[in-house]
Amino acid sequence: MLKVCTYNVNSIRKRLHIVFPLMEKVDILCMQETKVEDRKFPEADFHLKGYHVVFSGGKARNGVAIASKFEPDEYFSGINGEKDRVIAARFGKLWVINVYAPQGQSIESEYYRYKLEFFKKLKEFLSEFVDFKGYYLLCGDMNVAPEDIDVHSPDKLRNHVCFHEDVKKAFKEIVQLGFVDVLRKHHPKERIYTFYDYRVRDAVKRGLGWRVDHILATEKLAEKSKDCYVLLEYRTTEKPSDHVPLVAEFEKV
Amino acid sequence: MLKVCTYNVNSIRKRLHIVFPLMEKVDILCMQETKVEDRKFPEADFHLKGYHVVFSGGKARNGVAIASKFEPDEYFSGINGEKDRVIAARFGKLWVINVYAPQGQSIESEYYRYKLEFFKKLKEFLSEFVDFKGYYLLCGDMNVAPEDIDVHSPDKLRNHVCFHEDVKKAFKEIVQLGFVDVLRKHHPKERIYTFYDYRVRDAVKRGLGWRVDHILATEKLAEKSKDCYVLLEYRTTEKPSDHVPLVAEFEKV
DNA sequence: GAAACGTCGG
DNA sequence: CCGACGTTTC
C-alpha cells in the first residue's frame, strides 16, 4: 500500500513537530506554504530522520515541498516563471504534482485575477505534461471548494474567492482534463473539511470548515485507490496549522 | 532565613519557565525588564502557584515587578512621573525597592543624559523615602558596574555607558547615602558577574561579563546579611535571560 | 542574540 | 489567530 498525503503546513519551520510524526504514517507528503527560502529549508532535519525531501520556495510566502520515504527518480519545480507554487516528483511510474494555488484575497482584487490566471496556466501546463493514460497525482491546496457540500455555509459564501463561480469553473476545467477526485470517489456525500480558518474561533468544534485541499488522480491511478481521509488530530494538537492533512491510499503501482 | 533575589528577566512572559523554579528557592524576587503592559502581566500564573506579585510596566519596554511568598503590606510604583522603572513593597519592617535604571545607549546620546538624570532623581527620591536607620533594600539592574573588578576589561570599557566615570559617580552618590553593597560585603575581591551580553558569543565560557545588578542594604539590614551569590545555572538553561539572578540571604528582621 | 511591535498576508 | 519580516532597543 502506498500512502500519499497533502498538507498545507503554514510554515515548515514551525511545523516539524507535526510533519515528522505524520511522515511515520505516510510514504509521500506534499506540503504547501513552507514559507521559507530554499537556503533556509530545514533539509538536514529530514535527512537525519532518513527521509528525502525536495523543495522550492522564496522568502516569507508560498513555497512547496515533497518529502518521501524513497528517493524520487526525478523532480522539477515551477511553472510559468514562478518557482514557489508547483513542485513535481516521479517515483517509478508515479508522478506526484504538488500545487499551492493563490488564495485571491477578494473578488474585486488584483489577486483574484491573478488566481484565475494561475489556474489557466496550470491547466495549460497539465494538458502538456500529464499523460492521462498514466499514473499521475495532482495534489495540494487549491484554494477552491468545488461543491456546496465542501463549505459550511454555501449560500453565504458564493462571493468568497474560494467558492466563487469563476474559480470553481477554472478548477473544474482542470479536473475534467481527466482527473478523479479521490476523496469523493470514496466518500461521495460526506462533509469532510481540510481547512478551518485560524480566525474563526472554535471553528473545528462548530464545524466551520472548508474542503480546499485535494488529491486528484488520473483514472488509471484512481482505480487503484483504496481510501481517502483527513487526519483531524493534527489540527487539534499543539501549534497546529489551520489546514488538515489529507491522505489517500493506493495499491502499489 | 530570608532570601531576596534580583533578576532582569528580559520579558516576564518569555521567562516563566525560569521564574517559577527560581521562586521555589527565594522568598522575594525583584524583576526588571518585564516588557509588558499591566493588563497583559501574567498575574494569574503567579496566583496559581501561590505567589503574590505586584508589577508596573508599559508597552514593550522596561517594566518592574516584585513576586513574593508572603503578601506585601503595602506597595507603590513609579518615581518622577515614570511608572515603569521603580516599584517598592513593604514586608513588615522591610522595604524592598526594585529599580531598572536606563541603559544609556552611548556616551554621546540623549539616552545617556537621561540616564544620569534618572540617577539624580533616584537619589533625591531615596534621600526622602529611605530611613537609613531602618531596614531598606535597594535592588535591581542599575546598568552600572561600580569598580574595575566588576567588568571583564576595564581599560577597554571606560567609555561604555555602564562604566563611564560620570555614571559610576552618580551611582556612588546613591550608595553613599548609606547603603552597603551586600555582594562586596561577603566577596570583596571575587570576580562575580550578573550579566553576559547575548551578543557576545560564548560570553559565559569566556568570562566576558559585567556586574550591573546589585543588592544594596541599609547598614542595619546589612548587618543581618549572611551571604550573596549568583545563580549562574539560570543563565545556561533553555531560553535564558542575558542576566543572572543575584541572591542575598538575611536573618529574619 | 533576543525581545516587542507594527505591517502584511492567509 | 498565526505566520514572516523589518525596526528598535538592550
XYZ file of C-alpha atoms (C1' of nucleotides) in Angstrom:
526
model
C 0.000 0.000 0.000
C 1.177 3.489 -0.882
C 0.018 6.414 1.221
C 0.206 9.921 -0.137
C -0.644 12.984 1.939
C -1.228 16.650 1.168
C -0.824 19.192 3.959
C -0.654 22.969 3.998
C 1.918 23.355 6.788
C 1.704 27.141 7.145
C 5.481 27.403 7.762
C 7.587 24.252 7.589
C 9.918 25.581 10.270
C 7.057 25.934 12.747
C 5.537 22.557 11.888
C 8.330 19.998 12.171
C 6.758 18.640 15.373
C 3.761 17.637 13.224
C 5.474 16.775 9.956
C 7.777 14.068 11.340
C 5.067 12.123 13.208
C 2.986 12.434 10.042
C 5.812 11.028 7.909
C 5.714 7.878 10.039
C 2.184 7.300 8.755
C 2.608 8.078 5.039
C 5.074 7.448 2.214
C 4.874 10.727 0.337
C 3.997 14.080 1.873
C 3.143 17.080 -0.284
C 3.487 20.327 1.658
C 2.358 23.844 0.823
C 3.086 27.243 2.334
C 6.508 26.217 3.555
C 7.205 29.968 3.808
C 10.950 29.645 3.588
C 13.756 30.375 1.189
C 15.490 27.297 -0.173
C 18.752 28.092 1.616
C 16.890 28.106 4.947
C 14.796 24.980 4.325
C 15.342 22.512 7.206
C 16.658 19.858 4.831
C 19.085 18.387 7.361
C 16.244 17.540 9.766
C 14.588 15.415 7.072
C 17.827 13.647 6.188
C 18.529 12.994 9.855
C 15.205 11.158 10.104
C 16.005 9.190 6.959
C 13.598 10.979 4.613
C 14.127 12.501 1.207
C 12.816 15.966 0.511
C 12.659 18.313 -2.463
C 11.505 21.898 -2.120
C 11.112 25.189 -3.874
C 10.250 28.448 -2.221
C 11.016 32.102 -1.785
C 11.024 34.481 1.149
C 8.118 34.519 3.623
C 5.303 33.426 1.319
C 4.120 30.353 -0.588
C 6.681 27.582 -1.040
C 6.131 23.875 -1.771
C 7.941 20.670 -0.839
C 7.647 16.904 -1.229
C 9.045 14.637 1.457
C 9.222 10.884 0.870
C 10.465 7.594 2.242
C 12.029 6.636 -1.103
C 14.164 8.781 -3.319
C 12.424 10.456 -6.254
C 13.783 9.403 -9.657
C 13.492 12.975 -10.887
C 11.787 16.209 -9.979
C 11.280 19.790 -11.068
C 9.681 22.893 -9.699
C 7.917 25.940 -11.045
C 5.572 26.676 -13.899
C 5.024 29.927 -15.662
C 8.151 31.544 -14.270
C 7.031 31.127 -10.654
C 9.087 28.726 -8.603
C 7.110 28.707 -5.348
C 3.696 27.225 -6.228
C 4.358 23.944 -8.027
C 6.780 21.084 -7.463
C 6.574 17.618 -9.004
C 8.484 14.411 -8.367
C 8.494 10.988 -10.029
C 8.631 7.794 -8.042
C 8.940 4.980 -10.603
C 5.824 5.094 -12.760
C 4.067 7.587 -10.478
C 4.289 11.347 -10.954
C 3.238 13.456 -7.967
C 2.421 17.092 -8.758
C 2.112 19.340 -5.717
C 0.368 22.701 -6.068
C -0.258 25.726 -3.878
C -2.853 27.855 -5.673
C -3.221 31.572 -4.865
C -5.887 32.474 -2.333
C -7.175 35.563 -4.123
C -7.940 37.924 -1.232
C -11.273 39.291 -2.534
C -13.398 39.000 -5.654
C -12.581 42.562 -6.714
C -8.875 42.401 -6.018
C -5.997 42.099 -8.409
C -5.002 38.930 -6.543
C -8.214 37.244 -7.628
C -7.499 37.990 -11.274
C -4.058 36.507 -10.724
C -5.649 33.425 -9.136
C -7.841 32.808 -12.185
C -4.808 33.349 -14.406
C -2.872 30.819 -12.341
C -5.498 28.140 -12.921
C -5.456 28.872 -16.629
C -1.672 28.445 -16.742
C -1.865 25.358 -14.561
C -4.406 23.825 -16.950
C -2.126 24.544 -19.899
C 0.814 23.019 -18.098
C -1.106 19.883 -17.106
C -2.514 19.405 -20.621
C 1.055 19.298 -21.866
C 2.714 17.430 -19.064
C 0.292 14.776 -17.894
C -0.167 11.523 -19.771
C -3.785 10.836 -18.873
C -3.254 7.144 -19.575
C -0.501 7.052 -16.932
C -0.169 7.309 -13.150
C -0.343 10.958 -12.168
C -1.376 12.533 -8.911
C -2.276 16.202 -8.640
C -2.485 17.320 -5.054
C -2.271 20.383 -2.926
C -4.047 23.390 -1.524
C -6.159 24.513 -4.477
C -7.971 27.242 -2.535
C -11.191 26.064 -4.178
C -14.148 24.288 -2.586
C -15.669 22.610 -5.650
C -19.241 21.952 -4.494
C -21.833 23.153 -1.983
C -21.075 20.175 0.237
C -17.475 21.372 0.505
C -18.186 24.522 2.554
C -20.046 25.046 5.799
C -22.394 27.789 4.525
C -22.602 27.682 0.723
C -25.281 30.353 0.388
C -23.311 32.838 2.449
C -20.068 32.189 0.656
C -20.884 32.495 -3.040
C -18.762 35.647 -3.266
C -15.807 34.159 -1.464
C -12.629 33.817 -3.532
C -12.529 30.090 -2.781
C -16.164 29.453 -3.687
C -16.987 31.923 -6.458
C -18.405 30.527 -9.713
C -15.417 31.682 -11.776
C -12.837 29.898 -9.673
C -14.944 26.758 -9.374
C -15.238 26.718 -13.156
C -11.476 27.191 -13.587
C -10.830 24.318 -11.184
C -13.449 22.098 -12.789
C -11.807 22.534 -16.176
C -8.636 21.113 -14.691
C -10.426 18.151 -13.161
C -12.167 17.486 -16.453
C -8.864 17.122 -18.241
C -9.104 13.605 -16.868
C -8.730 13.537 -13.087
C -10.754 11.776 -10.411
C -11.351 13.496 -7.060
C -10.177 10.641 -4.875
C -11.925 11.792 -1.711
C -15.275 11.981 -3.499
C -14.729 8.552 -5.076
C -14.732 7.013 -1.607
C -16.986 9.463 0.228
C -19.379 10.956 -2.311
C -21.745 12.624 0.158
C -19.803 13.071 3.369
C -18.950 16.513 4.749
C -15.194 16.377 5.050
C -13.178 19.548 5.573
C -9.455 20.156 5.193
C -9.270 23.752 6.420
C -10.532 25.597 9.478
C -9.562 29.273 9.451
C -7.490 30.335 12.456
C -9.570 33.476 12.606
C -12.883 31.799 13.317
C -12.958 30.796 16.948
C -13.674 27.141 17.738
C -14.031 26.519 14.015
C -13.459 22.759 14.351
C -15.908 22.387 17.215
C -18.525 24.438 15.340
C -17.913 22.649 12.034
C -16.968 25.855 10.214
C -14.622 24.275 7.686
C -13.792 24.120 4.007
C -12.582 21.389 1.650
C -9.945 23.247 -0.346
C -7.121 20.683 -0.283
C -7.431 17.947 -2.845
C -5.959 14.731 -4.157
C -6.792 14.166 -7.828
C -5.654 11.072 -9.711
C -5.668 10.060 -13.358
C -8.273 7.343 -13.924
C -5.798 4.526 -14.158
C -4.367 5.554 -10.815
C -7.761 6.268 -9.223
C -8.732 2.644 -9.959
C -6.032 1.642 -7.515
C -7.170 3.985 -4.734
C -8.471 2.251 -1.625
C -9.458 5.138 0.634
C -9.062 8.836 1.284
C -9.473 10.598 4.638
C -8.380 13.521 6.789
C -6.255 13.332 9.945
C -8.118 15.839 12.111
C -5.986 15.048 15.151
C -3.206 17.130 13.550
C -5.483 20.176 13.525
C -6.055 19.845 17.264
C -2.585 19.164 18.702
C -0.199 21.825 19.965
C 0.579 24.597 17.478
C -1.374 23.228 14.532
C -1.602 24.552 11.012
C -5.094 25.729 10.113
C -5.230 23.028 7.450
C -5.742 19.296 7.991
C -3.625 16.568 6.410
C -5.490 14.663 3.678
C -4.343 11.101 2.954
C -5.048 8.793 0.003
C -4.176 5.107 -0.072
C -3.285 3.298 -3.293
C -2.268 -0.174 -4.293
C 1.359 -0.142 -5.350
C 1.860 0.897 -8.996
C 16.380 32.967 56.751
C 15.029 35.429 54.209
C 16.220 35.164 50.622
C 15.824 38.084 48.268
C 16.699 37.882 44.593
C 17.110 40.417 41.790
C 16.784 39.258 38.201
C 16.478 41.103 34.897
C 14.074 38.713 33.178
C 14.162 40.308 29.701
C 10.418 39.650 29.198
C 8.426 38.086 32.004
C 6.216 36.275 29.510
C 9.198 34.509 27.951
C 10.803 33.677 31.301
C 8.104 31.966 33.386
C 9.901 28.631 32.960
C 12.802 30.171 34.871
C 10.933 32.437 37.264
C 8.820 29.733 38.917
C 11.690 27.336 39.667
C 13.575 30.368 40.986
C 10.678 31.311 43.271
C 10.993 27.900 44.925
C 14.463 28.954 46.079
C 13.791 32.521 47.270
C 11.198 34.479 49.232
C 11.171 37.754 47.334
C 12.028 38.155 43.661
C 12.648 41.595 42.145
C 12.310 41.526 38.363
C 13.272 44.081 35.735
C 12.501 44.423 32.046
C 9.201 42.615 32.334
C 8.382 44.228 28.955
C 4.643 44.010 29.348
C 1.675 46.263 29.919
C -0.028 45.774 33.270
C -3.189 44.396 31.669
C -1.143 41.657 29.993
C 1.009 40.777 33.008
C 0.724 37.011 33.692
C -0.641 37.646 37.179
C -2.860 34.556 37.157
C 0.152 32.263 36.691
C 1.726 33.634 39.871
C -1.504 33.282 41.851
C -1.965 29.728 40.568
C 1.426 28.838 42.029
C 0.508 30.505 45.312
C 2.726 33.588 44.962
C 1.946 37.257 45.356
C 3.082 39.678 42.716
C 2.986 43.437 42.173
C 4.036 45.000 38.906
C 4.201 48.207 36.951
C 5.050 48.478 33.310
C 4.180 49.915 29.942
C 4.242 48.582 26.430
C 7.277 46.653 25.158
C 10.000 48.285 27.249
C 11.193 48.448 30.835
C 8.707 47.264 33.445
C 9.348 46.070 37.024
C 7.711 43.543 39.326
C 8.103 42.012 42.774
C 6.947 38.454 43.394
C 6.864 37.072 46.912
C 5.815 34.164 49.081
C 4.089 36.461 51.572
C 1.765 39.299 50.849
C 3.258 42.796 50.900
C 1.738 45.091 53.487
C 1.831 47.966 51.027
C 3.484 48.928 47.774
C 3.795 51.696 45.223
C 5.371 52.186 41.847
C 6.953 54.996 39.897
C 9.104 57.970 40.688
C 9.436 61.183 38.782
C 6.330 60.573 36.692
C 7.667 57.333 35.223
C 5.819 54.217 36.279
C 7.996 51.535 34.659
C 11.383 51.767 36.364
C 10.742 51.629 40.098
C 8.467 49.539 42.280
C 8.698 49.141 46.052
C 6.936 46.857 48.512
C 6.966 46.590 52.291
C 7.042 43.258 54.074
C 6.673 44.031 57.774
C 9.673 46.168 58.770
C 11.463 45.568 55.483
C 11.088 47.836 52.458
C 12.236 46.389 49.130
C 12.871 48.953 46.396
C 13.278 47.475 42.934
C 14.888 49.576 40.188
C 15.539 49.256 36.473
C 17.938 52.034 35.520
C 18.224 53.229 31.909
C 20.999 51.670 29.854
C 22.063 54.850 28.087
C 22.945 53.618 24.612
C 26.151 55.621 24.082
C 28.100 58.319 25.893
C 27.115 60.966 23.338
C 23.452 60.044 23.148
C 20.446 61.756 24.626
C 19.683 58.489 26.430
C 22.890 58.815 28.426
C 21.929 62.279 29.613
C 18.580 60.823 30.606
C 20.363 58.017 32.473
C 22.393 60.482 34.533
C 19.236 62.468 35.192
C 17.484 59.283 36.323
C 20.172 58.623 38.933
C 19.878 62.174 40.173
C 16.120 61.816 40.597
C 16.538 58.399 42.171
C 18.977 59.852 44.689
C 16.512 62.605 45.547
C 13.725 60.081 45.961
C 15.812 57.793 48.174
C 17.031 60.682 50.352
C 13.397 61.460 51.062
C 11.967 57.985 51.263
C 14.546 55.813 52.984
C 15.003 55.837 56.728
C 18.694 54.975 56.893
C 18.243 53.693 60.410
C 15.652 51.164 59.177
C 15.548 48.010 57.065
C 15.645 49.010 53.408
C 16.818 47.053 50.421
C 17.596 48.710 47.097
C 17.960 46.199 44.332
C 17.770 45.884 40.603
C 19.533 46.311 37.314
C 21.426 49.559 37.818
C 23.252 49.384 34.493
C 26.409 50.415 36.323
C 29.499 48.352 37.062
C 30.894 50.262 40.058
C 34.558 49.194 40.062
C 37.248 47.794 37.761
C 36.725 44.339 39.230
C 33.102 44.456 38.052
C 33.828 44.312 34.300
C 35.861 41.882 32.225
C 38.048 44.525 30.508
C 38.015 47.766 32.491
C 40.580 49.587 30.358
C 38.673 48.907 27.146
C 35.337 49.916 28.617
C 35.936 53.330 30.203
C 33.698 54.941 27.601
C 30.916 52.432 27.976
C 27.623 53.838 29.308
C 27.685 51.314 32.152
C 31.280 52.021 33.156
C 31.860 55.702 32.405
C 33.136 57.914 35.248
C 30.005 60.069 35.292
C 27.603 57.189 35.769
C 29.835 55.497 38.348
C 29.897 58.759 40.278
C 26.111 59.111 40.084
C 25.701 55.564 41.360
C 28.305 56.018 44.091
C 26.444 59.045 45.413
C 23.416 56.834 45.885
C 25.403 54.150 47.683
C 26.973 56.775 49.914
C 23.584 57.907 51.115
C 24.022 54.972 53.476
C 23.864 51.654 51.634
C 26.109 48.613 51.820
C 26.821 46.623 48.644
C 25.888 43.227 50.026
C 27.790 41.199 47.444
C 31.013 43.058 48.179
C 30.483 42.681 51.916
C 30.743 38.912 51.501
C 33.020 38.710 48.467
C 35.208 41.804 48.468
C 37.657 40.669 45.777
C 35.901 37.977 43.796
C 35.013 38.473 40.129
C 31.269 37.884 40.091
C 29.185 38.890 37.083
C 25.430 39.261 36.748
C 25.217 39.996 33.027
C 26.596 38.351 29.911
C 25.520 40.136 26.720
C 23.587 37.884 24.328
C 25.590 39.412 21.507
C 28.995 38.213 22.661
C 29.342 34.566 21.714
C 30.217 32.132 24.493
C 30.329 35.088 26.874
C 29.883 32.897 29.973
C 32.524 30.401 28.896
C 34.963 33.224 28.050
C 34.171 35.163 31.219
C 33.053 38.266 29.339
C 30.578 39.511 31.942
C 29.550 42.559 33.918
C 28.296 43.162 37.452
C 25.482 45.630 36.847
C 22.757 44.090 39.035
C 23.020 44.958 42.694
C 21.591 44.379 46.119
C 22.223 47.314 48.452
C 21.089 47.316 52.078
C 20.914 49.939 54.780
C 23.577 49.264 57.405
C 21.196 47.883 59.968
C 19.921 45.396 57.410
C 23.384 44.626 56.010
C 24.431 43.522 59.481
C 21.909 40.726 59.138
C 23.122 39.574 55.711
C 24.652 36.104 55.642
C 25.682 35.661 52.023
C 25.200 36.949 48.499
C 25.751 34.958 45.301
C 24.686 34.490 41.689
C 22.746 31.514 40.284
C 24.649 31.025 37.028
C 22.719 27.855 36.200
C 19.779 30.079 35.213
C 21.932 31.784 32.583
C 22.738 28.422 30.997
C 19.355 26.635 30.836
C 16.970 26.751 27.894
C 15.994 30.232 26.734
C 17.809 32.203 29.411
C 17.794 35.930 30.013
C 21.191 37.517 29.467
C 21.249 38.464 33.129
C 21.928 36.164 36.083
C 19.805 36.024 39.244
C 21.587 37.552 42.264
C 20.508 36.307 45.708
C 21.108 37.748 49.163
C 20.371 35.905 52.406
C 19.364 37.716 55.576
C 18.411 36.775 59.066
C 14.733 37.459 59.570
C 14.001 41.081 60.516
C 21.120 37.380 20.159
C 16.735 38.022 21.702
C 12.572 40.506 22.687
C 8.181 43.505 21.423
C 5.654 45.646 17.874
C 3.614 47.023 13.616
C 2.503 45.648 8.987
C 1.275 42.379 5.639
C -0.885 38.250 4.235
C -3.606 33.734 4.905
C -5.265 33.774 15.021
C -0.767 32.861 13.423
C 2.934 33.106 10.281
C 7.386 36.155 8.257
C 9.799 40.333 8.281
C 11.680 44.922 9.366
C 12.640 48.108 13.071
C 14.054 49.418 17.623
C 16.239 48.624 21.933
C 19.226 46.428 25.175
